[in-house]
Coordinates of C-alpha atoms in Angstrom, one line a residue:
X736 CA -13.7 -143.4 -70.0
X737 CA -13.6 -145.8 -66.9
X738 CA -12.0 -149.3 -66.9
X739 CA -15.4 -150.9 -66.8
X740 CA -16.7 -149.2 -69.8
X741 CA -13.4 -150.0 -71.7
X742 CA -13.8 -153.7 -70.7
X743 CA -17.5 -153.7 -71.7
X744 CA -16.8 -152.3 -75.2
X745 CA -13.8 -154.8 -75.5
X746 CA -16.1 -157.8 -74.7
X747 CA -18.9 -156.5 -77.1
X748 CA -16.3 -156.2 -80.0
X749 CA -15.4 -159.9 -79.5
X750 CA -18.7 -161.4 -78.8
X751 CA -21.7 -161.0 -81.2
X752 CA -25.1 -160.5 -79.5
X753 CA -26.2 -163.9 -81.2
X754 CA -23.1 -165.8 -79.9
X755 CA -23.4 -164.2 -76.4
X756 CA -27.0 -165.2 -75.8
X757 CA -26.7 -168.6 -77.4
X758 CA -24.1 -169.6 -74.6
X759 CA -26.3 -168.7 -71.6
X760 CA -29.8 -169.6 -70.2
X761 CA -29.8 -166.1 -68.5
X762 CA -31.0 -164.2 -71.6
X763 CA -31.0 -160.4 -71.1
X764 CA -29.9 -161.0 -67.5
X765 CA -26.6 -162.4 -68.9
X766 CA -26.4 -159.4 -71.5
X767 CA -26.6 -157.1 -68.4
X768 CA -23.5 -159.0 -67.0
X769 CA -21.4 -157.8 -70.0
X770 CA -22.0 -154.3 -68.9
X771 CA -20.1 -155.1 -65.7
X772 CA -20.5 -152.1 -63.2
X773 CA -21.4 -149.4 -65.6
X774 CA -24.6 -148.0 -64.0
X775 CA -25.4 -145.8 -66.9
X776 CA -25.3 -148.5 -69.6
X777 CA -28.6 -148.5 -71.6
X778 CA -29.0 -152.2 -71.6
X779 CA -28.4 -152.4 -67.9
X780 CA -31.1 -149.6 -67.5
X781 CA -33.6 -151.8 -69.7
X782 CA -33.5 -154.8 -67.9
X783 CA -33.8 -153.0 -64.5
X784 CA -32.6 -154.0 -61.1
X785 CA -33.9 -157.5 -61.2
X786 CA -31.7 -158.3 -64.3
X787 CA -28.8 -156.7 -62.6
X788 CA -29.4 -158.7 -59.5
X789 CA -29.6 -162.0 -61.3
X790 CA -25.9 -161.7 -62.3
X791 CA -24.6 -159.9 -59.4
X792 CA -24.2 -156.4 -60.8
X793 CA -24.5 -153.4 -58.4
X794 CA -27.6 -151.3 -58.8
X795 CA -25.5 -148.2 -58.9
X796 CA -27.9 -145.6 -57.8
X797 CA -29.9 -144.8 -54.7
X798 CA -33.6 -145.7 -54.4
X799 CA -34.4 -142.1 -53.5
X800 CA -32.3 -139.0 -52.9
X801 CA -29.8 -139.5 -50.2
X802 CA -29.1 -137.3 -47.2
X803 CA -25.8 -138.8 -46.7
X804 CA -23.3 -139.4 -49.6
X805 CA -20.7 -141.1 -47.4
X806 CA -20.3 -142.8 -44.0
X807 CA -17.5 -142.8 -41.5
X808 CA -18.1 -145.5 -38.9
X809 CA -15.9 -145.2 -35.8
X810 CA -16.4 -148.6 -34.3
X811 CA -15.2 -149.0 -30.8
X812 CA -14.4 -152.6 -30.6
X813 CA -14.8 -154.3 -27.3
X814 CA -17.8 -152.4 -26.0
X815 CA -17.3 -149.2 -24.2
X816 CA -19.2 -148.6 -21.0
X817 CA -22.2 -146.3 -21.6
X818 CA -22.4 -145.9 -17.8
X819 CA -19.0 -144.2 -17.6
X820 CA -19.4 -142.1 -20.8
X821 CA -22.9 -141.2 -21.9
X822 CA -25.8 -142.7 -19.7
X823 CA -25.9 -140.9 -16.3
X824 CA -27.3 -143.1 -13.5
X825 CA -27.3 -141.5 -9.9
X826 CA -29.3 -144.4 -8.6
X827 CA -26.2 -146.6 -8.9
X828 CA -24.4 -144.2 -6.5
X829 CA -27.3 -144.3 -4.0
X830 CA -27.4 -148.0 -4.2
X831 CA -23.6 -148.5 -4.3
X832 CA -22.6 -152.1 -3.3
X833 CA -26.1 -153.4 -2.9
X834 CA -27.2 -156.3 -5.2
X835 CA -28.8 -155.7 -8.4
X836 CA -32.7 -156.3 -7.8
X837 CA -34.1 -159.4 -9.2
X838 CA -36.9 -157.3 -10.4
X839 CA -34.6 -155.4 -12.6
X840 CA -32.6 -158.4 -13.9
X841 CA -35.7 -160.6 -14.6
X842 CA -33.6 -163.6 -15.0
X843 CA -31.9 -162.3 -18.1
X844 CA -29.0 -164.2 -19.6
X845 CA -25.5 -163.6 -18.3
X846 CA -22.1 -164.5 -19.7
X847 CA -20.2 -167.4 -18.3
X848 CA -17.8 -164.9 -16.7
X849 CA -20.3 -163.6 -14.2
X850 CA -23.2 -166.2 -14.1
X851 CA -21.3 -168.0 -11.3
X852 CA -21.1 -164.9 -9.1
X853 CA -23.0 -165.2 -5.6
X854 CA -23.8 -161.6 -5.8
X855 CA -24.2 -158.8 -8.2
X856 CA -23.1 -155.6 -6.4
X857 CA -24.0 -152.2 -8.1
X858 CA -21.1 -150.1 -9.2
X859 CA -21.7 -146.4 -9.7
X860 CA -19.3 -144.8 -12.2
X861 CA -16.2 -143.2 -10.7
X862 CA -16.4 -140.4 -13.0
X863 CA -18.6 -137.3 -12.8
X864 CA -21.0 -136.0 -15.3
X865 CA -22.0 -132.5 -16.3
X866 CA -24.8 -130.9 -18.6
X867 CA -23.7 -129.5 -21.9
X868 CA -25.2 -128.1 -25.0
X869 CA -28.6 -126.4 -25.8
X870 CA -30.4 -129.5 -24.3
X871 CA -28.4 -130.1 -21.2
X872 CA -27.1 -133.5 -22.3
X873 CA -25.2 -135.4 -19.5
X874 CA -21.8 -136.2 -20.6
X875 CA -18.9 -137.7 -18.5
X876 CA -15.7 -135.8 -17.6
X877 CA -13.8 -138.5 -19.6
X878 CA -15.2 -137.1 -22.9
X879 CA -14.3 -133.2 -22.6
X880 CA -14.1 -132.7 -26.4
X881 CA -17.2 -134.7 -27.2
X882 CA -19.0 -132.6 -24.8
X883 CA -18.1 -129.6 -27.1
X884 CA -19.9 -131.0 -30.2
X885 CA -23.2 -132.2 -28.4
X886 CA -25.2 -129.6 -30.4
X887 CA -24.2 -131.5 -33.5
X888 CA -24.9 -135.0 -32.2
X889 CA -27.8 -137.5 -31.9
X890 CA -27.3 -139.9 -29.0
X891 CA -29.2 -143.2 -29.1
X892 CA -29.3 -144.3 -25.4
X893 CA -31.6 -147.4 -26.2
X894 CA -29.7 -149.7 -28.5
X895 CA -30.0 -153.4 -27.9
X896 CA -28.8 -156.7 -29.5
X897 CA -29.3 -160.4 -29.0
X898 CA -25.6 -161.2 -29.1
X899 CA -23.8 -161.4 -25.7
X900 CA -20.2 -162.1 -26.7
X901 CA -17.8 -160.1 -28.7
X902 CA -17.3 -162.1 -31.9
X903 CA -21.1 -162.7 -32.8
X904 CA -21.9 -159.1 -31.6
X905 CA -19.4 -157.4 -33.8
X906 CA -20.2 -159.6 -36.7
X907 CA -23.9 -158.8 -36.3
X908 CA -23.3 -155.1 -36.5
X909 CA -21.1 -155.3 -39.4
X910 CA -23.0 -157.9 -41.3
X911 CA -26.5 -158.3 -40.1
X912 CA -25.9 -161.8 -38.9
X913 CA -24.3 -163.4 -35.9
X914 CA -22.6 -166.1 -38.1
X915 CA -19.9 -165.2 -40.4
X916 CA -19.9 -165.5 -44.1
X917 CA -22.4 -162.7 -44.9
X918 CA -21.4 -159.6 -46.8
X919 CA -20.3 -156.6 -44.8
X920 CA -22.1 -153.4 -44.3
X921 CA -19.7 -151.5 -46.4
X922 CA -19.9 -154.2 -49.2
X923 CA -23.7 -153.8 -49.4
X924 CA -23.2 -150.0 -49.8
X925 CA -20.6 -150.5 -52.5
X926 CA -22.9 -153.2 -54.2
X927 CA -25.9 -150.8 -54.0
X928 CA -24.3 -147.5 -54.9
X929 CA -21.2 -148.3 -56.9
X930 CA -18.2 -146.0 -56.7
X931 CA -17.7 -142.3 -57.4
X932 CA -14.0 -142.5 -57.8
X933 CA -12.6 -145.3 -60.0
X934 CA -9.1 -144.8 -58.6
X935 CA -10.1 -145.8 -55.1
X936 CA -12.1 -148.6 -53.5
X937 CA -15.7 -147.7 -52.4
X938 CA -15.1 -149.4 -49.1
X939 CA -12.0 -148.8 -47.0
X940 CA -11.0 -150.1 -43.6
X941 CA -8.6 -148.7 -41.0
X942 CA -7.5 -150.3 -37.8
X943 CA -5.9 -149.0 -34.6
X944 CA -5.5 -150.0 -31.0
X945 CA -6.0 -148.0 -27.8
X946 CA -4.2 -150.7 -25.7
X947 CA -3.0 -154.2 -25.9
X948 CA -4.5 -157.6 -25.4
X949 CA -8.2 -156.9 -26.6
X950 CA -10.5 -158.7 -28.6
X951 CA -9.2 -159.7 -32.1
X952 CA -10.7 -158.4 -35.4
X953 CA -11.3 -160.8 -38.5
X954 CA -11.4 -160.2 -42.2
X955 CA -14.9 -161.6 -42.2
X956 CA -16.0 -158.1 -40.8
X957 CA -15.1 -156.4 -44.0
X958 CA -15.6 -159.4 -46.4
X959 CA -17.8 -159.2 -49.5
X960 CA -19.4 -162.6 -48.5
X961 CA -21.4 -163.9 -51.4
X962 CA -21.3 -160.4 -53.2
X963 CA -19.0 -160.0 -56.1
X964 CA -15.4 -159.6 -54.9
X965 CA -15.0 -156.1 -56.1
X966 CA -17.2 -155.1 -53.1
X967 CA -14.9 -156.4 -50.4
X968 CA -13.4 -153.8 -48.0
X969 CA -9.7 -152.9 -48.6
X970 CA -7.7 -152.5 -45.5
X971 CA -5.3 -149.5 -45.6
X972 CA -2.3 -149.6 -43.2
X973 CA 0.1 -147.2 -41.9
X974 CA 3.7 -147.2 -43.2
X975 CA 5.3 -147.1 -46.6
X976 CA 3.2 -150.1 -47.9
X977 CA -0.4 -149.1 -47.0
X978 CA -2.1 -152.0 -49.1
X979 CA -0.4 -155.5 -49.1
X980 CA 0.9 -156.4 -52.5
X981 CA -0.1 -153.1 -54.2
X982 CA 3.4 -152.0 -55.2
X983 CA 5.3 -153.6 -58.1
X984 CA 7.9 -156.3 -57.3
X985 CA 11.5 -155.4 -57.7
X986 CA 12.3 -155.4 -61.4
X987 CA 8.8 -154.6 -62.6
X988 CA 8.2 -151.0 -63.5
X989 CA 4.8 -149.3 -64.3
X990 CA 5.1 -149.9 -68.1
X991 CA 5.7 -153.6 -67.6
X992 CA 2.8 -154.0 -65.2
X993 CA 0.6 -152.2 -67.9
X994 CA 1.6 -154.6 -70.6
X995 CA 1.2 -157.6 -68.2
X996 CA -2.5 -156.4 -67.4
X997 CA -3.3 -156.1 -71.1
X998 CA -2.0 -159.5 -71.8
X999 CA -4.0 -160.9 -68.8
X1000 CA -7.1 -159.1 -69.9
X1001 CA -6.9 -161.0 -73.3
X1002 CA -6.6 -164.2 -71.4
X1003 CA -9.4 -163.5 -69.0
X1004 CA -11.6 -162.4 -71.9
X1005 CA -11.2 -165.9 -73.6
X1006 CA -12.1 -167.7 -70.4
X1007 CA -15.2 -165.2 -69.9
X1008 CA -16.4 -166.3 -73.4
X1009 CA -16.4 -170.0 -72.5
X1010 CA -17.6 -169.9 -68.9
X1011 CA -19.7 -166.5 -68.8
X1012 CA -18.7 -166.2 -65.1
X1013 CA -18.9 -162.7 -64.0
X1014 CA -16.3 -163.2 -61.3
X1015 CA -13.8 -163.4 -64.1
X1016 CA -14.4 -159.9 -65.1
X1017 CA -14.7 -158.7 -61.4
X1018 CA -11.3 -160.3 -60.9
X1019 CA -9.8 -158.3 -63.7
X1020 CA -11.5 -155.1 -62.4
X1021 CA -9.7 -155.6 -59.1
X1022 CA -6.4 -155.9 -60.9
X1023 CA -7.0 -152.6 -62.7
X1024 CA -8.2 -150.9 -59.6
X1025 CA -4.8 -152.0 -57.9
X1026 CA -3.0 -150.5 -61.0
X1027 CA -4.8 -147.1 -60.5
X1028 CA -4.4 -147.2 -56.7
X1029 CA -0.5 -147.4 -56.9
X1030 CA -0.7 -143.6 -57.8
X1031 CA -3.9 -142.6 -55.9
X1032 CA -3.3 -144.4 -52.4
X1033 CA 0.1 -143.0 -51.6
X1034 CA -1.0 -139.5 -52.0
X1035 CA -4.0 -140.0 -50.0
X1036 CA -2.3 -141.8 -47.2
X1037 CA 0.3 -139.2 -46.8
X1038 CA -0.7 -136.9 -44.0
X1039 CA 2.7 -135.2 -43.6
X1040 CA 1.5 -132.2 -45.7
X1041 CA -1.5 -131.4 -43.4
X1042 CA -1.1 -128.1 -41.7
X1043 CA -0.1 -127.8 -38.0
X1044 CA -3.5 -126.5 -37.1
X1045 CA -5.1 -129.9 -38.1
X1046 CA -2.6 -131.9 -36.0
X1047 CA -3.5 -129.5 -33.0
X1048 CA -7.1 -130.1 -33.6
X1049 CA -6.9 -133.9 -33.7
X1050 CA -4.4 -134.2 -30.9
X1051 CA -0.7 -135.1 -30.8
X1052 CA -1.5 -138.7 -31.7
X1053 CA -2.5 -137.7 -35.1
X1054 CA 1.1 -137.1 -36.0
X1055 CA 1.6 -140.9 -35.1
X1056 CA 0.7 -143.2 -38.1
X1057 CA -1.7 -146.0 -37.2
X1058 CA -3.2 -144.2 -34.2
X1059 CA -6.9 -143.6 -33.9
X1060 CA -6.4 -140.0 -34.4
X1061 CA -4.3 -140.2 -37.5
X1062 CA -6.8 -142.7 -38.9
X1063 CA -9.5 -140.0 -38.2
X1064 CA -7.5 -137.5 -40.4
X1065 CA -7.2 -140.2 -43.1
X1066 CA -11.0 -140.8 -42.8
X1067 CA -11.6 -137.3 -43.8
X1068 CA -9.0 -137.5 -46.7
X1069 CA -10.7 -140.6 -47.8
X1070 CA -14.2 -139.1 -48.1
X1071 CA -12.7 -136.1 -49.8
X1072 CA -11.7 -138.8 -52.4
X1073 CA -15.4 -139.8 -52.6
X1074 CA -14.8 -143.2 -50.8
X1075 CA -18.4 -144.1 -49.7
X1076 CA -17.9 -146.2 -46.6
X1077 CA -14.9 -145.7 -44.3
X1078 CA -14.7 -148.1 -41.4
X1079 CA -12.4 -147.5 -38.5
X1080 CA -12.0 -150.1 -35.9
X1081 CA -10.5 -149.1 -32.6
X1082 CA -9.7 -151.9 -30.2
X1083 CA -9.2 -151.8 -26.4
X1084 CA -12.7 -151.4 -24.8
X1085 CA -13.0 -154.9 -23.3
X1086 CA -12.9 -153.9 -19.6
X1087 CA -13.9 -156.9 -17.3
X1088 CA -11.6 -155.5 -14.6
X1089 CA -9.6 -152.4 -13.8
X1090 CA -12.2 -150.4 -15.7
X1091 CA -11.8 -147.0 -14.1
X1092 CA -8.2 -146.9 -15.2
X1093 CA -8.6 -148.6 -18.5
X1094 CA -11.5 -146.7 -19.7
X1095 CA -9.7 -143.4 -18.8
X1096 CA -7.0 -144.5 -21.3
X1097 CA -9.3 -145.5 -24.0
X1098 CA -11.4 -142.4 -23.7
X1099 CA -8.3 -140.2 -24.1
X1100 CA -7.3 -142.0 -27.1
X1101 CA -10.6 -141.3 -29.1
X1102 CA -12.2 -138.2 -27.5
X1103 CA -10.4 -135.3 -29.0
X1104 CA -9.9 -137.0 -32.5
X1105 CA -13.6 -137.9 -32.6
X1106 CA -14.7 -134.4 -31.9
X1107 CA -12.1 -133.0 -34.1
X1108 CA -13.5 -135.1 -37.0
X1109 CA -16.9 -133.6 -36.7
X1110 CA -15.4 -130.0 -36.4
X1111 CA -13.1 -130.6 -39.5
X1112 CA -16.0 -131.8 -41.7
X1113 CA -18.0 -129.0 -40.5
X1114 CA -15.5 -126.4 -41.4
X1115 CA -15.0 -128.0 -44.8
X1116 CA -18.8 -128.1 -45.6
X1117 CA -18.6 -131.9 -45.6
X1118 CA -20.6 -132.7 -42.6
X1119 CA -23.9 -131.9 -44.2
X1120 CA -23.3 -134.9 -46.7
X1121 CA -21.3 -137.2 -44.5
X1122 CA -22.6 -139.3 -41.6
X1123 CA -20.4 -140.0 -38.7
X1124 CA -21.2 -143.1 -36.5
X1125 CA -19.6 -143.8 -33.0
X1126 CA -20.2 -147.0 -30.9
X1127 CA -19.5 -150.5 -30.0
X1128 CA -21.0 -154.0 -30.3
X1129 CA -22.9 -153.9 -27.0
X1130 CA -22.8 -152.1 -23.6
X1131 CA -21.8 -152.9 -19.9
X1132 CA -23.8 -154.0 -17.0
X1133 CA -24.6 -152.1 -13.9
X1134 CA -23.1 -154.6 -11.5
X1135 CA -19.4 -155.2 -10.7
X1136 CA -17.6 -158.2 -12.3
X1137 CA -15.4 -159.4 -9.5
X1138 CA -14.4 -157.5 -6.3
X1139 CA -15.9 -153.9 -6.0
X1140 CA -14.1 -151.0 -4.5
X1141 CA -14.5 -147.3 -4.9
X1142 CA -11.5 -147.1 -7.2
X1143 CA -11.7 -150.5 -9.0
X1144 CA -14.3 -152.5 -10.5
X1145 CA -15.2 -154.3 -13.9
X1146 CA -18.2 -154.6 -16.0
X1147 CA -19.4 -157.6 -18.0
X1148 CA -21.1 -157.5 -21.4
X1149 CA -24.7 -156.2 -21.4
X1150 CA -26.6 -156.4 -24.8
X1151 CA -29.9 -155.2 -23.4
X1152 CA -29.1 -151.4 -23.4
X1153 CA -26.2 -149.3 -24.6
X1154 CA -25.5 -145.9 -26.3
X1155 CA -24.0 -144.8 -29.7
X1156 CA -24.0 -141.5 -31.3
X1157 CA -24.4 -140.2 -34.9
X1158 CA -23.7 -136.8 -36.3
X1159 CA -23.9 -135.2 -39.7
X1160 CA -26.0 -135.8 -42.9
X1161 CA -29.8 -136.2 -42.2
X1162 CA -29.8 -136.7 -38.4
X1163 CA -31.1 -134.4 -35.9
X1164 CA -28.7 -132.3 -34.0
X1165 CA -28.5 -131.9 -30.1
X1166 CA -31.0 -134.9 -29.8
X1167 CA -31.3 -137.8 -27.4
X1168 CA -33.4 -140.8 -28.2
X1169 CA -34.5 -143.5 -26.1
X1170 CA -34.2 -144.0 -22.3
X1171 CA -33.0 -146.8 -19.9
X1172 CA -34.3 -147.5 -16.4
X1173 CA -32.5 -146.1 -13.3
X1174 CA -29.8 -148.8 -13.3
X1175 CA -29.1 -148.4 -17.1
X1176 CA -30.1 -152.1 -17.3
X1177 CA -33.4 -152.1 -19.3
X1178 CA -34.8 -150.0 -22.0
X1179 CA -38.0 -148.3 -20.9
X1180 CA -38.6 -145.9 -24.0
X1181 CA -37.9 -146.3 -27.7
X1182 CA -35.8 -149.3 -28.1
X1183 CA -33.6 -149.4 -31.3
X1184 CA -32.3 -152.9 -32.5
X1185 CA -29.2 -153.5 -34.5
X1186 CA -31.3 -154.1 -37.7
X1187 CA -33.3 -150.8 -37.0
X1188 CA -30.0 -149.0 -36.8
X1189 CA -28.8 -150.4 -40.1
X1190 CA -32.1 -149.8 -41.9
X1191 CA -31.8 -146.2 -40.7
X1192 CA -28.2 -145.5 -41.8
X1193 CA -29.1 -147.1 -45.2
X1194 CA -32.1 -144.9 -45.5
X1195 CA -29.8 -141.9 -45.0
X1196 CA -27.8 -143.1 -47.9
X1197 CA -30.8 -143.3 -50.1
X1198 CA -31.0 -147.1 -49.9
X1199 CA -34.4 -148.9 -49.0
X1200 CA -33.1 -151.7 -46.9
X1201 CA -35.9 -154.0 -48.1
X1202 CA -35.0 -153.5 -51.6
X1203 CA -31.2 -153.9 -51.8
X1204 CA -31.4 -157.7 -52.2
X1205 CA -28.9 -160.3 -53.6
X1206 CA -30.0 -163.7 -54.6
X1207 CA -27.6 -166.5 -53.2
X1208 CA -28.2 -170.2 -53.4
X1209 CA -31.9 -169.9 -54.0
X1210 CA -32.6 -167.4 -51.2
X1211 CA -32.7 -163.5 -51.5
X1212 CA -30.3 -161.9 -48.7
X1213 CA -30.3 -158.3 -47.4
X1214 CA -28.2 -156.6 -44.7
X1215 CA -31.1 -156.5 -42.4
X1216 CA -32.2 -160.2 -43.1
X1217 CA -36.0 -160.0 -42.5
X1218 CA -36.1 -157.5 -39.9
X1219 CA -35.5 -153.7 -39.3
X1220 CA -37.5 -150.6 -39.6
X1221 CA -36.3 -147.0 -40.2
X1222 CA -36.2 -145.0 -37.0
X1223 CA -37.8 -141.8 -38.3
X1224 CA -37.6 -139.8 -35.1
X1225 CA -33.8 -139.7 -35.6
X1226 CA -34.0 -138.1 -39.0
X1227 CA -33.8 -134.2 -39.4

């Protein structure tokens, strides 16, 4: 019996139906609150999703049969240049050093870092591209391992966003809004689908760096926002203490912790009877989850028992805790434990100068492990039910930021067009969607907005993005705000 069911029964033993309903104006909606997170509770079923929404309960089941049971999101923070990796533009070589035509730029907004430049010289990629896969996809020499999995991948070359700076752009992708305070994507998934493993969070975050001095990441990116606190992302770190404050303090053993939680539950129950605030029970649920995680997390985070062929597949960095490669191995282990949403943030892609050297370093830090993750999931029979996403918050411009030479240049932010890729459950294989112009500057075919992308991923998880709603301060909110459409050509 899950903790949530135990707590539900305990509450019902202490509160009569008449007493419970007399203390609230929510009626049956408040009765649903007493069921907490138990999706199969008969009363919660009777009141339906609207009653659950009224008191902040997760719906706990998809709107329709999902293609993807889990998501691994390999977020490349800082915005990798699509022109060096996935979007081949020979026109830039032909016009190397010449100014970006005004007919292409069309007066579009620039950042403060390049708006003052007197010229915008076009910079071709220093790196060569070749054709790979059954559909002859053009992939950079910087991504030799990724080129080996193109038959399993869908590339979206026509992503765009309104945000032009890092913080609002990353926040937009992760929460559906450029302003902080909204629930993160993983929190929405947790709220909508609940958890398949009561010993692990449904939303886990892993952090790594490819090089130093890059854009910072903030906890708002994995915050539950106005959703109940049980849906917040939990950061797992490398080392002996993977979750802060999870281990018992010195002098406190597991039996003492159990007695403490039992006593705390009685106090919390008394407070709940008086206030009928669901957050009281959510807080207790978090305490109980932490207790169970004390056993489950160390086992999951220990990759030392992985066979040598796994480390060889993911690369030498996979033996080093805290690296992108090691986190990719952990991501696979986490979805094996039925964690629904695993978010990897990899920092280091902000390359306004010295791009040819820095992007080579960054590509090497992710290429082998990203491809290995796809192959590893595939060999375990998990790729058909797991969606893997790879990409950053925007792209990079066709012109050089600062001085241009054949061996050195930089690229400024470019929200108008960029590339991400997806592989696994429910998406087409060996497929390219969307097209940019000869300069990689504007989209000329099949644009995909951030909200469209979010709606599509939610659809693959069995969620109708227009129906997954939470009412907060008199307004109904959703991940995609009032926008977004499912991009059906991407679906298998």
